[in-house]
Tab-separated table of C-alpha atoms in Angstrom:
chain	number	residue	atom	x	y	z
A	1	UNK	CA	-30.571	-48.308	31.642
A	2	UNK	CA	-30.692	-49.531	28.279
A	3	UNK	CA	-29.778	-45.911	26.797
A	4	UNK	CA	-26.797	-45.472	28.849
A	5	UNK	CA	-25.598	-49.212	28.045
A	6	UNK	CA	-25.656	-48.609	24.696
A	7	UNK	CA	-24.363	-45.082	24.831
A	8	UNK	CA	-21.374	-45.962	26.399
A	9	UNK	CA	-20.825	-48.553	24.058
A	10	UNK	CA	-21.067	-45.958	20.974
A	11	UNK	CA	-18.585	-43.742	23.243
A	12	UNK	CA	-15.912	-46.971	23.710
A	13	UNK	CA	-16.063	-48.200	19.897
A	14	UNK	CA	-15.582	-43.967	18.773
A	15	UNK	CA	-12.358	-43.768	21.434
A	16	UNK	CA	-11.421	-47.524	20.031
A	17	UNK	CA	-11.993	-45.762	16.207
A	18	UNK	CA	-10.044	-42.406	17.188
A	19	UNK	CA	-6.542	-43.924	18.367
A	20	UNK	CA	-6.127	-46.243	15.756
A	21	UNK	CA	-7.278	-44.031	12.959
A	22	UNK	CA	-4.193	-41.930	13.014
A	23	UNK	CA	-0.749	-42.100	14.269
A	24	UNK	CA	-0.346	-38.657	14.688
A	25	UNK	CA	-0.449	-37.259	18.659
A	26	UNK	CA	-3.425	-34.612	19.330
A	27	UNK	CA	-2.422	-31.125	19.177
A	28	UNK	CA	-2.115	-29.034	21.956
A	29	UNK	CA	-2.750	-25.818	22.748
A	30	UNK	CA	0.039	-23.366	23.680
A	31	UNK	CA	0.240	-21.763	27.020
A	32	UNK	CA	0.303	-17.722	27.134
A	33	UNK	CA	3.989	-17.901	27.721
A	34	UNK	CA	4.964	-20.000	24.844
A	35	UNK	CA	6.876	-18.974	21.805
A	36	UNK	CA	4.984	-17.871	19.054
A	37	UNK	CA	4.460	-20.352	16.986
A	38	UNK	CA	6.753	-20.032	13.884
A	39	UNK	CA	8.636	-17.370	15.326
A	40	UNK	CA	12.267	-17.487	14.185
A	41	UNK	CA	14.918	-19.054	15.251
A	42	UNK	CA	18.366	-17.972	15.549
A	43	UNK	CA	19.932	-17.356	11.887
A	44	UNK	CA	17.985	-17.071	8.598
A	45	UNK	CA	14.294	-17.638	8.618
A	46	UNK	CA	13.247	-20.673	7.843
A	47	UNK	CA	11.947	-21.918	4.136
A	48	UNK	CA	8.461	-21.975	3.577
A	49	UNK	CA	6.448	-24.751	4.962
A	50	UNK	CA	2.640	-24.658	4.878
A	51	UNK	CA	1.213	-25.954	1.499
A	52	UNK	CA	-2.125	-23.221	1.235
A	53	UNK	CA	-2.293	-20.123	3.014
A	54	UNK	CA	-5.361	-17.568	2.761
A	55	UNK	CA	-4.556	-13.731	2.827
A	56	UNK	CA	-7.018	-11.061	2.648
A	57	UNK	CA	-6.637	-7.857	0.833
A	58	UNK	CA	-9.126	-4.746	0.221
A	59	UNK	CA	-11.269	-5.405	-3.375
A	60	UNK	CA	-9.973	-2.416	-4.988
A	61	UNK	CA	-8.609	-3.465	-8.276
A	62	UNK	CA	-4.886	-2.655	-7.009
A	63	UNK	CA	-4.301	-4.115	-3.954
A	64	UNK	CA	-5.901	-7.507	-4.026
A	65	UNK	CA	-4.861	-7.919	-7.918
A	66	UNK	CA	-0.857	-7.297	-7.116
A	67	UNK	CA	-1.667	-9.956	-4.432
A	68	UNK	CA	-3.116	-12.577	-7.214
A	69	UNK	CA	0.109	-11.915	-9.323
A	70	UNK	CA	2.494	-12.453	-6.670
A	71	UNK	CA	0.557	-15.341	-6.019
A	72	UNK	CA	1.568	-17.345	-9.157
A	73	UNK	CA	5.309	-16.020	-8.485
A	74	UNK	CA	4.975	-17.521	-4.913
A	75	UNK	CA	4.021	-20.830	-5.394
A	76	UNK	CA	6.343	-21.305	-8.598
A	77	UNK	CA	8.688	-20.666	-6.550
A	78	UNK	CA	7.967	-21.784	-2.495
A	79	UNK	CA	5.589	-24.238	-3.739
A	80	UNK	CA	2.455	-22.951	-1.394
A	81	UNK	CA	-0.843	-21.913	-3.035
A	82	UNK	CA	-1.723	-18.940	-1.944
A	83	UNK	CA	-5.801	-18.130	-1.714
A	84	UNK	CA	-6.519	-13.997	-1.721
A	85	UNK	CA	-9.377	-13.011	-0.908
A	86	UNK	CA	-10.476	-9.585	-1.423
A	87	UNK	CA	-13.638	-7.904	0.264
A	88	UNK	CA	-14.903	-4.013	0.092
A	89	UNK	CA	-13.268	-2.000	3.405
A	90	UNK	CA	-16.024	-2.600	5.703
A	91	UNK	CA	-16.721	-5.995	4.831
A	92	UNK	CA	-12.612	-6.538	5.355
A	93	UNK	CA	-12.500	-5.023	8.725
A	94	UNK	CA	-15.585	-7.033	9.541
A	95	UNK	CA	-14.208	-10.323	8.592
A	96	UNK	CA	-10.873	-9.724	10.236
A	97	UNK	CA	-12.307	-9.592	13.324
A	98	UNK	CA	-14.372	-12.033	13.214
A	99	UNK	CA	-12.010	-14.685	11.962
A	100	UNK	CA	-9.340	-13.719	15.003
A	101	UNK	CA	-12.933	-13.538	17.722
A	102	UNK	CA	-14.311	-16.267	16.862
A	103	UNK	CA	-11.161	-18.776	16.379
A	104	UNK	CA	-11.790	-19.698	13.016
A	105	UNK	CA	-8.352	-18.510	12.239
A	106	UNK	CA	-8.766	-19.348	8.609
A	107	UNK	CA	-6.639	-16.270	7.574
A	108	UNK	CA	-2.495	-16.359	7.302
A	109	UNK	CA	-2.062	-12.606	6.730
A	110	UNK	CA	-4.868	-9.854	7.207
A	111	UNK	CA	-4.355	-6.593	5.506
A	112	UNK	CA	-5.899	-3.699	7.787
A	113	UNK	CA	-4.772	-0.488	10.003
A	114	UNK	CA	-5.374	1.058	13.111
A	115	UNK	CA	-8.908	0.720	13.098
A	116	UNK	CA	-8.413	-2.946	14.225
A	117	UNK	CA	-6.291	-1.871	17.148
A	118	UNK	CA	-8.819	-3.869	19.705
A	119	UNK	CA	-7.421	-6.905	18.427
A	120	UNK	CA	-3.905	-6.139	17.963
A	121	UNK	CA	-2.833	-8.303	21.291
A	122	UNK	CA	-3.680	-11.586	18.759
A	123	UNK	CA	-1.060	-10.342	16.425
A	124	UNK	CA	2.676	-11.659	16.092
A	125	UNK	CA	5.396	-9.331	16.905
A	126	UNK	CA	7.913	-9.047	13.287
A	127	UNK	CA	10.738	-7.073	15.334
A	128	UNK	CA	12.510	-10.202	14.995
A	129	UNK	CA	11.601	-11.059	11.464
A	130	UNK	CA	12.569	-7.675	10.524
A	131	UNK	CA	16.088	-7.720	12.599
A	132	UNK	CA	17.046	-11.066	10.856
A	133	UNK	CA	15.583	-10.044	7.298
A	134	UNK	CA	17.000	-6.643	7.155
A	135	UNK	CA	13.424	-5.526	5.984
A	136	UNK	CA	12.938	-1.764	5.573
A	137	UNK	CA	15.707	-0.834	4.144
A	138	UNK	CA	14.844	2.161	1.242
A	139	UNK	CA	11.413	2.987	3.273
A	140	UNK	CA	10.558	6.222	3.128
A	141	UNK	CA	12.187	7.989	5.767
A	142	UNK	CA	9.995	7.539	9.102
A	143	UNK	CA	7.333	4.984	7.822
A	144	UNK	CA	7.540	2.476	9.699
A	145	UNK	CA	7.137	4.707	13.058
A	146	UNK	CA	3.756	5.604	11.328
A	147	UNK	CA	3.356	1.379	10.898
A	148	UNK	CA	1.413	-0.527	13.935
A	149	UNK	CA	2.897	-1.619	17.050
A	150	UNK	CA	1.492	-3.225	20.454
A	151	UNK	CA	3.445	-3.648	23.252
A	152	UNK	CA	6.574	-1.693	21.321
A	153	UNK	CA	6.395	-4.300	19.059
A	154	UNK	CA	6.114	-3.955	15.137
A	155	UNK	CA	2.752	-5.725	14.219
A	156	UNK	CA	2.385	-4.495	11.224
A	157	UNK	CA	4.425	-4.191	8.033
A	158	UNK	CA	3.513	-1.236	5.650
A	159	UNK	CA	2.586	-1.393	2.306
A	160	UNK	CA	0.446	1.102	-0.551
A	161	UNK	CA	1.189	4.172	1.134
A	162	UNK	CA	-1.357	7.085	0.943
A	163	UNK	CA	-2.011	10.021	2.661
A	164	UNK	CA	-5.901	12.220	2.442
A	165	UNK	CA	-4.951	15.373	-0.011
A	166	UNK	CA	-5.739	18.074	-1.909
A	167	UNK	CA	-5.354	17.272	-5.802
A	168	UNK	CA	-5.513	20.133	-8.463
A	169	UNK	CA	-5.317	22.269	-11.683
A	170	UNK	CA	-2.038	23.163	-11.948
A	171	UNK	CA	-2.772	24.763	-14.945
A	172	UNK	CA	-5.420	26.800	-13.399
A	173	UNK	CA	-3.806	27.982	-10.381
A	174	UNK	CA	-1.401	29.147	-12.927
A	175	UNK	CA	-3.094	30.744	-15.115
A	176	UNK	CA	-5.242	32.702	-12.379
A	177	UNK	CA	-1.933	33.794	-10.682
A	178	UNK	CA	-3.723	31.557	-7.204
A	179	UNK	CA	-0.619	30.746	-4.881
A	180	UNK	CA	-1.063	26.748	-3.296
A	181	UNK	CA	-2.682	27.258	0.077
A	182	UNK	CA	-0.238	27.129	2.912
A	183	UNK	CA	-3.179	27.757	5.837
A	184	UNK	CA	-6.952	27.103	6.182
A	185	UNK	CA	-7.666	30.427	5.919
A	186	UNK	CA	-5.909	30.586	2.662
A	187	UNK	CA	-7.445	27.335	1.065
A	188	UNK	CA	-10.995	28.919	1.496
A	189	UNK	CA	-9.265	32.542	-0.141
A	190	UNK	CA	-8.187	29.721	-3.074
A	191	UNK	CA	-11.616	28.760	-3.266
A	192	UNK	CA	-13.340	31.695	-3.515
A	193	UNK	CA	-10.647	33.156	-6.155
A	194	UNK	CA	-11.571	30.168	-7.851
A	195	UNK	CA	-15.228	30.290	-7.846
A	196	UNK	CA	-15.343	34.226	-9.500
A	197	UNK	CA	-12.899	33.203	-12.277
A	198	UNK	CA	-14.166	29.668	-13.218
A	199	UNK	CA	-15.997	29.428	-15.976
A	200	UNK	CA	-19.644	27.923	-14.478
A	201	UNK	CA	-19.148	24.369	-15.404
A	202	UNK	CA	-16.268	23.987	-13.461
A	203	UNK	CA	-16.615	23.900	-9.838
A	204	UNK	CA	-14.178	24.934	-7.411
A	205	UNK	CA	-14.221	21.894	-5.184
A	206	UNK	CA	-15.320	18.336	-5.351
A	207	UNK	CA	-15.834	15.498	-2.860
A	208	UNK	CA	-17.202	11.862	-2.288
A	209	UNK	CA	-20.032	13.571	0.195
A	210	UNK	CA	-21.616	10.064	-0.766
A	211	UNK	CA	-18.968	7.996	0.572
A	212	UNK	CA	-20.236	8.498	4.680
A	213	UNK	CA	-16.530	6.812	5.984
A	214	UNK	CA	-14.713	9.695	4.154
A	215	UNK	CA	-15.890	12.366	6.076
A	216	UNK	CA	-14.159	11.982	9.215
A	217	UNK	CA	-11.049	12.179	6.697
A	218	UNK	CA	-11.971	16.047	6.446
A	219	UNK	CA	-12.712	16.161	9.746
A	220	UNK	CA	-8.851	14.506	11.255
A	221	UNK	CA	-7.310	17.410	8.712
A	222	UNK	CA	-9.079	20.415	10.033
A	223	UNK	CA	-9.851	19.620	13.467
A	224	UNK	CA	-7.218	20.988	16.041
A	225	UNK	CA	-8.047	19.086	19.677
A	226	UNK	CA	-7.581	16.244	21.298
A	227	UNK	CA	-9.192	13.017	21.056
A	228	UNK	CA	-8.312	11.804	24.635
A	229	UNK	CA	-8.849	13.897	27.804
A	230	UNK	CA	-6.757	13.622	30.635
A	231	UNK	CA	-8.708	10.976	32.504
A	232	UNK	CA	-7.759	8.544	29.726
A	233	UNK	CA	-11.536	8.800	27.866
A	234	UNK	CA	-12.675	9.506	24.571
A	235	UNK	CA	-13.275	13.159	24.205
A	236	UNK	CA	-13.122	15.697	21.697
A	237	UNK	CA	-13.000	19.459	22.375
A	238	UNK	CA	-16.504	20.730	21.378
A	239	UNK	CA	-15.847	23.993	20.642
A	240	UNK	CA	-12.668	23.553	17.881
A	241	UNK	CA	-14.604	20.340	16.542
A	242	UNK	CA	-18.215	22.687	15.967
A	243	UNK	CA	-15.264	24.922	13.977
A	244	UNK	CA	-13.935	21.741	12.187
A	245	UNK	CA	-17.488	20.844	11.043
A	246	UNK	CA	-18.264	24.844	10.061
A	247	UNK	CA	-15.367	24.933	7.989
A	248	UNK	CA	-16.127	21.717	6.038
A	249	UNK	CA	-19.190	22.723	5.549
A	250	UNK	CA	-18.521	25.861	4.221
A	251	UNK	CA	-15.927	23.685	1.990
A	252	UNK	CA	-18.648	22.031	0.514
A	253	UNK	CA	-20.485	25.218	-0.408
A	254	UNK	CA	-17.478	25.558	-3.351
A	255	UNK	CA	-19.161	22.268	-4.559
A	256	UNK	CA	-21.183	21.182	-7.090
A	257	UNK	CA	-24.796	20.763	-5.964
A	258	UNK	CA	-24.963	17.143	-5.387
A	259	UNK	CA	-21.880	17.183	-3.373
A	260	UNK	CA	-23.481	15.506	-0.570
A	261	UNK	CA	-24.810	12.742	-2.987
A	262	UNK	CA	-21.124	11.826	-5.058
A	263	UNK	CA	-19.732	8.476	-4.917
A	264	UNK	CA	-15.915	8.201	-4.849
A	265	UNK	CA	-15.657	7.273	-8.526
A	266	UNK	CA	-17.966	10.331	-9.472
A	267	UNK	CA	-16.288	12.901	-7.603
A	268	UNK	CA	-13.133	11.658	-9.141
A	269	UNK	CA	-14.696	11.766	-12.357
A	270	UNK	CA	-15.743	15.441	-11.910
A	271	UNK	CA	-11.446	15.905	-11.798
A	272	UNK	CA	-10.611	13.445	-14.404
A	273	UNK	CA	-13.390	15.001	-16.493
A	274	UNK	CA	-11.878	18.724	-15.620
A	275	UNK	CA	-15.071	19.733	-14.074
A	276	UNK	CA	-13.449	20.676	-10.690
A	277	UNK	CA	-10.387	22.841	-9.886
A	278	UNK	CA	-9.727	20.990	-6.589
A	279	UNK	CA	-10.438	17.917	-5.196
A	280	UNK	CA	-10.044	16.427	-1.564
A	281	UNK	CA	-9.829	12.626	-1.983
A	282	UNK	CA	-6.594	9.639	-2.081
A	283	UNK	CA	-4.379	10.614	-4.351
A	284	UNK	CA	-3.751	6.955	-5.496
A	285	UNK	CA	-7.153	6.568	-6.869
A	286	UNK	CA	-6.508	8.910	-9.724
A	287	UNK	CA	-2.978	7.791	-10.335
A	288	UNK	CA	-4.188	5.587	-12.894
A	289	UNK	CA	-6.652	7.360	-14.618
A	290	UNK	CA	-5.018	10.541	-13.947
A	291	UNK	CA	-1.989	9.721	-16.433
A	292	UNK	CA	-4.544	7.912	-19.191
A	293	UNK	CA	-5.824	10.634	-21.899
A	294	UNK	CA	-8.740	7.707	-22.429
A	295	UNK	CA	-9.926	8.607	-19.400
A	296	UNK	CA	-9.004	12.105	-18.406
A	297	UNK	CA	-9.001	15.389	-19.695
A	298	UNK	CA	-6.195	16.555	-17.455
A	299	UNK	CA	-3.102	14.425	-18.478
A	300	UNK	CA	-0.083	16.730	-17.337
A	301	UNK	CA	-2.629	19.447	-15.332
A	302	UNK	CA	-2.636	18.621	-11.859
A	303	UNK	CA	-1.020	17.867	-9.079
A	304	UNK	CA	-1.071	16.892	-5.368
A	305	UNK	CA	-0.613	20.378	-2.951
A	306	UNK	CA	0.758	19.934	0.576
A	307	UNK	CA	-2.407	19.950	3.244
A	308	UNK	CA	-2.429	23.514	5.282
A	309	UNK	CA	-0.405	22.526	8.545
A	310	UNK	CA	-2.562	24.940	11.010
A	311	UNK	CA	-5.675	22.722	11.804
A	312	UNK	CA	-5.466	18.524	12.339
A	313	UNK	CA	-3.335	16.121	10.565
A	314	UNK	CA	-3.947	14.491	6.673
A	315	UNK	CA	-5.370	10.925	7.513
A	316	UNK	CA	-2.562	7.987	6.696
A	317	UNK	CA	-3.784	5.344	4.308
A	318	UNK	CA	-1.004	3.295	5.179
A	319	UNK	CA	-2.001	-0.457	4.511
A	320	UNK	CA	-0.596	-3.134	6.618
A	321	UNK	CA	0.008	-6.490	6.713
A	322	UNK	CA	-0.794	-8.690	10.033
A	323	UNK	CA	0.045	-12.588	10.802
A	324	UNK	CA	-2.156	-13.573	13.624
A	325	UNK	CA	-0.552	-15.594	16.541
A	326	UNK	CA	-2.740	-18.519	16.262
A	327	UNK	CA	-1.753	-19.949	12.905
A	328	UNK	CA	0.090	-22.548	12.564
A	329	UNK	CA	3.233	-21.720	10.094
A	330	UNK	CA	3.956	-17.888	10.857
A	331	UNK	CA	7.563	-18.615	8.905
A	332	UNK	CA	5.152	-19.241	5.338
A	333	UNK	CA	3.368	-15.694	6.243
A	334	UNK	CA	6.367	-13.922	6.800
A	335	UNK	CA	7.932	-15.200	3.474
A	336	UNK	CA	4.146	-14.109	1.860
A	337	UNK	CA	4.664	-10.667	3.627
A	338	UNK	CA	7.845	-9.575	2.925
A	339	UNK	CA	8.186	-10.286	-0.763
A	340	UNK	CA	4.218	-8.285	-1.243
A	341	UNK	CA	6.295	-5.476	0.512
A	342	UNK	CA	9.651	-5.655	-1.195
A	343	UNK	CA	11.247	-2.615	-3.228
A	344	UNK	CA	12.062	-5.425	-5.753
A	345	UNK	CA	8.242	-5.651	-6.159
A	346	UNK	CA	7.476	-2.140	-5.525
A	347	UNK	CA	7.781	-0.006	-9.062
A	348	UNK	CA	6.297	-3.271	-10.807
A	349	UNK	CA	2.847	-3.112	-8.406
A	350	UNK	CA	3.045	1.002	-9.232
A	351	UNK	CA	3.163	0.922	-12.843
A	352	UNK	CA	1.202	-2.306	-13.228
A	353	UNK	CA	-1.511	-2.247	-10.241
A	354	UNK	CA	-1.090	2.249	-8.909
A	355	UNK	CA	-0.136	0.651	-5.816
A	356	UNK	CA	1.220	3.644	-4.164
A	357	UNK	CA	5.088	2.774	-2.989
A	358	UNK	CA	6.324	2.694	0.772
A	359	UNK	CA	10.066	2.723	-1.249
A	360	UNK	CA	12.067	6.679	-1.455
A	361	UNK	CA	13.583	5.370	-4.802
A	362	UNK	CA	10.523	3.977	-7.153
A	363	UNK	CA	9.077	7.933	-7.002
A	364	UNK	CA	12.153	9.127	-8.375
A	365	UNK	CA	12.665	6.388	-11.029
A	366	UNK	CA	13.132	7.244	-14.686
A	367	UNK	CA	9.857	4.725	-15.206
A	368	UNK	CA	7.750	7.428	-12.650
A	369	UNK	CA	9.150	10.003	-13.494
A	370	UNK	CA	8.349	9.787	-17.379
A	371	UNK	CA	4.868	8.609	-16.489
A	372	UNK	CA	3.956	11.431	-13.607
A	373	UNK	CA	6.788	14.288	-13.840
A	374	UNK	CA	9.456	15.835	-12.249
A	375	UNK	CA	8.566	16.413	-8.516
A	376	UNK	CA	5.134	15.252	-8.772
A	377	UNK	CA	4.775	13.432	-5.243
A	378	UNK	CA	6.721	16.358	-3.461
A	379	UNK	CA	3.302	17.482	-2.326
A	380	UNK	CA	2.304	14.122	-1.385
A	381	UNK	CA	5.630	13.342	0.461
A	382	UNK	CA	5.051	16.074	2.813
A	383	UNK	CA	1.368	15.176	3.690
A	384	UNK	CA	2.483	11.461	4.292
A	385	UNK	CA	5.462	13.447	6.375
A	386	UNK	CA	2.497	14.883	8.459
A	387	UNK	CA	-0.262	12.407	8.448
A	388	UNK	CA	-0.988	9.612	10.745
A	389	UNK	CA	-3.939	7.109	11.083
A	390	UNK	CA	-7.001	8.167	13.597
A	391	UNK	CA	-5.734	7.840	17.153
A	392	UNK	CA	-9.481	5.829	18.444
A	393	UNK	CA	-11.083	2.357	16.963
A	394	UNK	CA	-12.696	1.916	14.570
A	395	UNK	CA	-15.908	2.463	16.441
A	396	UNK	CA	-14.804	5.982	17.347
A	397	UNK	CA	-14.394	6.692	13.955
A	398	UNK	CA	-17.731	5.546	12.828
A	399	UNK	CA	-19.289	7.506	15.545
A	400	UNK	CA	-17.490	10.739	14.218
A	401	UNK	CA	-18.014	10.371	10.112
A	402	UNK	CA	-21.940	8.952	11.356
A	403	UNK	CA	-22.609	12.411	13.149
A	404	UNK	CA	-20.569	14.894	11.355
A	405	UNK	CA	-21.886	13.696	8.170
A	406	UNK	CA	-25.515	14.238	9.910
A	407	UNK	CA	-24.211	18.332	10.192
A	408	UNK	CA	-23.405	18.326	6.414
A	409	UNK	CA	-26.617	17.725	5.319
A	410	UNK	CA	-28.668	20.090	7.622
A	411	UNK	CA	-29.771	17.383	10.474
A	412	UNK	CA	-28.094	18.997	12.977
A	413	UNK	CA	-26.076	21.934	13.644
A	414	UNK	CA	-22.229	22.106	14.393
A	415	UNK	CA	-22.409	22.553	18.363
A	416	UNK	CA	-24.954	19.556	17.918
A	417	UNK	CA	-23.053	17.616	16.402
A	418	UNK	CA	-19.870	18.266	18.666
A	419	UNK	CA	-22.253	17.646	21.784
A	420	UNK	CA	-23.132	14.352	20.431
A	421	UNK	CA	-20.166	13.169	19.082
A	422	UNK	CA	-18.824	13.666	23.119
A	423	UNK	CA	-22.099	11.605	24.082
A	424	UNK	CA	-21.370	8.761	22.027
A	425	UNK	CA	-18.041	8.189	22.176
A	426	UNK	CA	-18.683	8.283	26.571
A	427	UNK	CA	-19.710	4.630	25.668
A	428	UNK	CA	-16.583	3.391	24.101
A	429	UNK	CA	-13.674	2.759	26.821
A	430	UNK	CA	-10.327	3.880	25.668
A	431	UNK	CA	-8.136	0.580	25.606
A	432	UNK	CA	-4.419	0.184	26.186
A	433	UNK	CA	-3.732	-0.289	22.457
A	434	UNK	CA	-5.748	2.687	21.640
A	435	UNK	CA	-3.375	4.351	23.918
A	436	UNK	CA	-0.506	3.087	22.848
A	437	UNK	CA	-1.267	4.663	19.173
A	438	UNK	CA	-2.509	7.855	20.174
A	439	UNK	CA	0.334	8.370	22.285
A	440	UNK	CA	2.777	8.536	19.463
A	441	UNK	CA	1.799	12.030	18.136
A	442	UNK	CA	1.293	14.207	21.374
A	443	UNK	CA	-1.689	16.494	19.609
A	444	UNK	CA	-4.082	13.593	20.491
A	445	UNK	CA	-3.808	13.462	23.828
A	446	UNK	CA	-4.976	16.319	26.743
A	447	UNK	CA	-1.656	17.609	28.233
């Protein structure tokens, strides 16, 4: 008796403490149907309000570092501090979804893509920002169909555009007489020209065989199937993906010898260094480098050739921004959001950070054009024309780099790999969202 006595004294002197330690009412929790909070009222959106806001950003050296310089800019000029925090991809994806699953909600604006499509439902829908904003105006014709959406609504707003290609020696194609591959068939003809008329220390072909995530991206351009049957499930056709798998395999046989083995950075190296005629990689990695004579031997040689248009699709790298539902001040992350994305901002985070533009008009400024050449991204425009993000989660994914990278290096053979990829992804259920996205380019879906 004496416990409870004085327990439910402690409880009566903390309620006693509680209402007279603040005058402001408890907050409460919005139903389902509510407005999202923040969402915009009619006219203008509204000025900045929040006083901090945390965004997250890959830690790439471009991305995350336009986001710290904008960050100055921002509160100079809205007066919020704005915390950006950068982690590698996987770490990123992980910490997005943990921060919306477990209700921390400690993050304003997420940077991501489709692979977080199982927790797209807890974004905010921008169709209204955008409407009264007039944002997208200049984007490159069609991008922001290739942007996320859930329900129909834009969730995401695109920004440091990419698309998987095939970089080369201009000069050498040239010089050789090779024409740029316009079919799989021909690609492997390019690479076999290549490989009798290159001297031995250059190899035909390099890749980040290292780099286990960026084998699916060879996969998604070479396979030709479906991803989801007819039921609605996860399945891949076995016997064009045991193809898909043959044919990057026998692309890696134009490789140096520690193909399997080479980091991102070295296999870009191997092209910077001109120790590789070809390379299949993100063109916006080399941008940089690929323009400096300090750090490449191939200043004015190469350039970016259209992806053969007979197998899958080039994988979109198209970054976007999300602003969760549950924050408080959605009006500050717009603000945040839309100014990162801007054209005004778009040729400064290209020349300064080789943050690849979502803008027509920065690749055909005078500033891009005396840095890169005449027509340099026409081979990239086409492949972002044609590419599109994986149409699964990102578990999917992992399943099909984990196995297909498990072929490459002799584990298992193609059909094996196939077989098992089918086996795998039987445990993942296809959600609504997934749908949703796959359902936009009708190659991913069993007719």
């Amino acid at each position: 008796m004496k416990r409870i006595s004085w327990l439910a004294l402690l409880v009566c002197i903390m309620m006693i403490v509680t209402s007279c330690g603040t005058s402001n009412p408890p907050a409460q929790t919005p139903s389902s149907d509510a407005p999202v909070s923040g969402a915009p009222a009619e006219g203008e959106t509204p000025a900045p309000s929040a006083e901090k806001m945390t965004v997250t950003y890959m830690q790439s050296g471009i991305n995350d570092e336009a986001a710290k310089a904008l960050a100055a800019k921002f509160k100079e000029e809205h007066g919020v501090e704005v915390e950006v925090v950068a982690f590698p991809w996987d770490v990123l994806r992980q910490n997005n979804t943990t921060d919306i699953l477990s209700g921390n909600h400690q993050y304003s604006v997420m940077s991501g893509g489709a692979y977080l499509v199982d927790i797209f439902s807890h974004m905010t829908p921008l169709t209204s920002y955008i409407e009264k904003d007039g944002f997208g105006e200049g984007l490159i014709p069609g991008l922001m169909d290739k942007t996320n959406y859930y329900e129909g609504e834009v969730i995401g707003i695109p920004y440091n555009l990419d698309a998987y290609g095939i970089v080369y020696r201009k000069d050498l194609f040239e010089e050789y007489g090779i024409a740029l591959p316009t079919t799989w068939a021909e690609f492997y003809d390019c690479l076999e020209q290549l490989k009798a008329k290159l001297p031995p220390e250059i190899a035909p072909y390099a890749f980040a065989g290292g780099a286990p995530e960026q084998v699916g991206n060879l996969f998604l351009a070479r396979y030709a199937g479906y991803y989801i049957n007819s039921d609605g499930n996860y399945e891949i056709e076995e016997e064009k993906a045991a193809k898909a798998i043959e044919d990057i395999i026998k692309t890696y046989s134009y490789g140096p010898n520690n193909i399997s083995s080479l980091s991102i950075d070295q296999a870009n190296a191997l092209f910077l260094q001109g120790n590789a005629a070809m390379t299949e990689c993100w063109p916006s990695f080399l941008y940089g480098a690929a323009t400096d004579p300090s750090q490449s031997s191939v200043v004015g040689k190469w350039g970016i050739a259209p992806y053969p248009t007979d197998g899958g699709v080039p994988f979109l790298s198209c970054w976007n921004m999300f602003i969760p539902k549950e924050i408080e001040d959605t009006d500050t992350a717009w603000q945040w959001v839309k100014e990162f994305a801007s054209e005004e901002n778009a040729l400064d985070f290209f020349l300064d950070y080789n943050m690849a533009p979502i803008y027509s008009s920065v690749y055909t400024s005078p500033e891009v054009v005396e840095k890169f050449g005449e027509g340099a991204f026409d081979g990239h425009m086409q492949n972002v024309a044609n590419a599109f993000d994986f149409p699964m989660s990102g578990e999917g994914q992992d399943i099909i780099c984990r196995i297909v990278g498990d072929a490459l290096v002799g584990k298992i053979t193609s059909a094996q790999a196939a077989a098992q990829i089918n086996q795998n992804l039987s445990s993942l259920t296809v959600t609504p969202q997934v749908l949703e996205l796959a359902a936009r380019d009708p190659r991913f879906i069993q007719k």
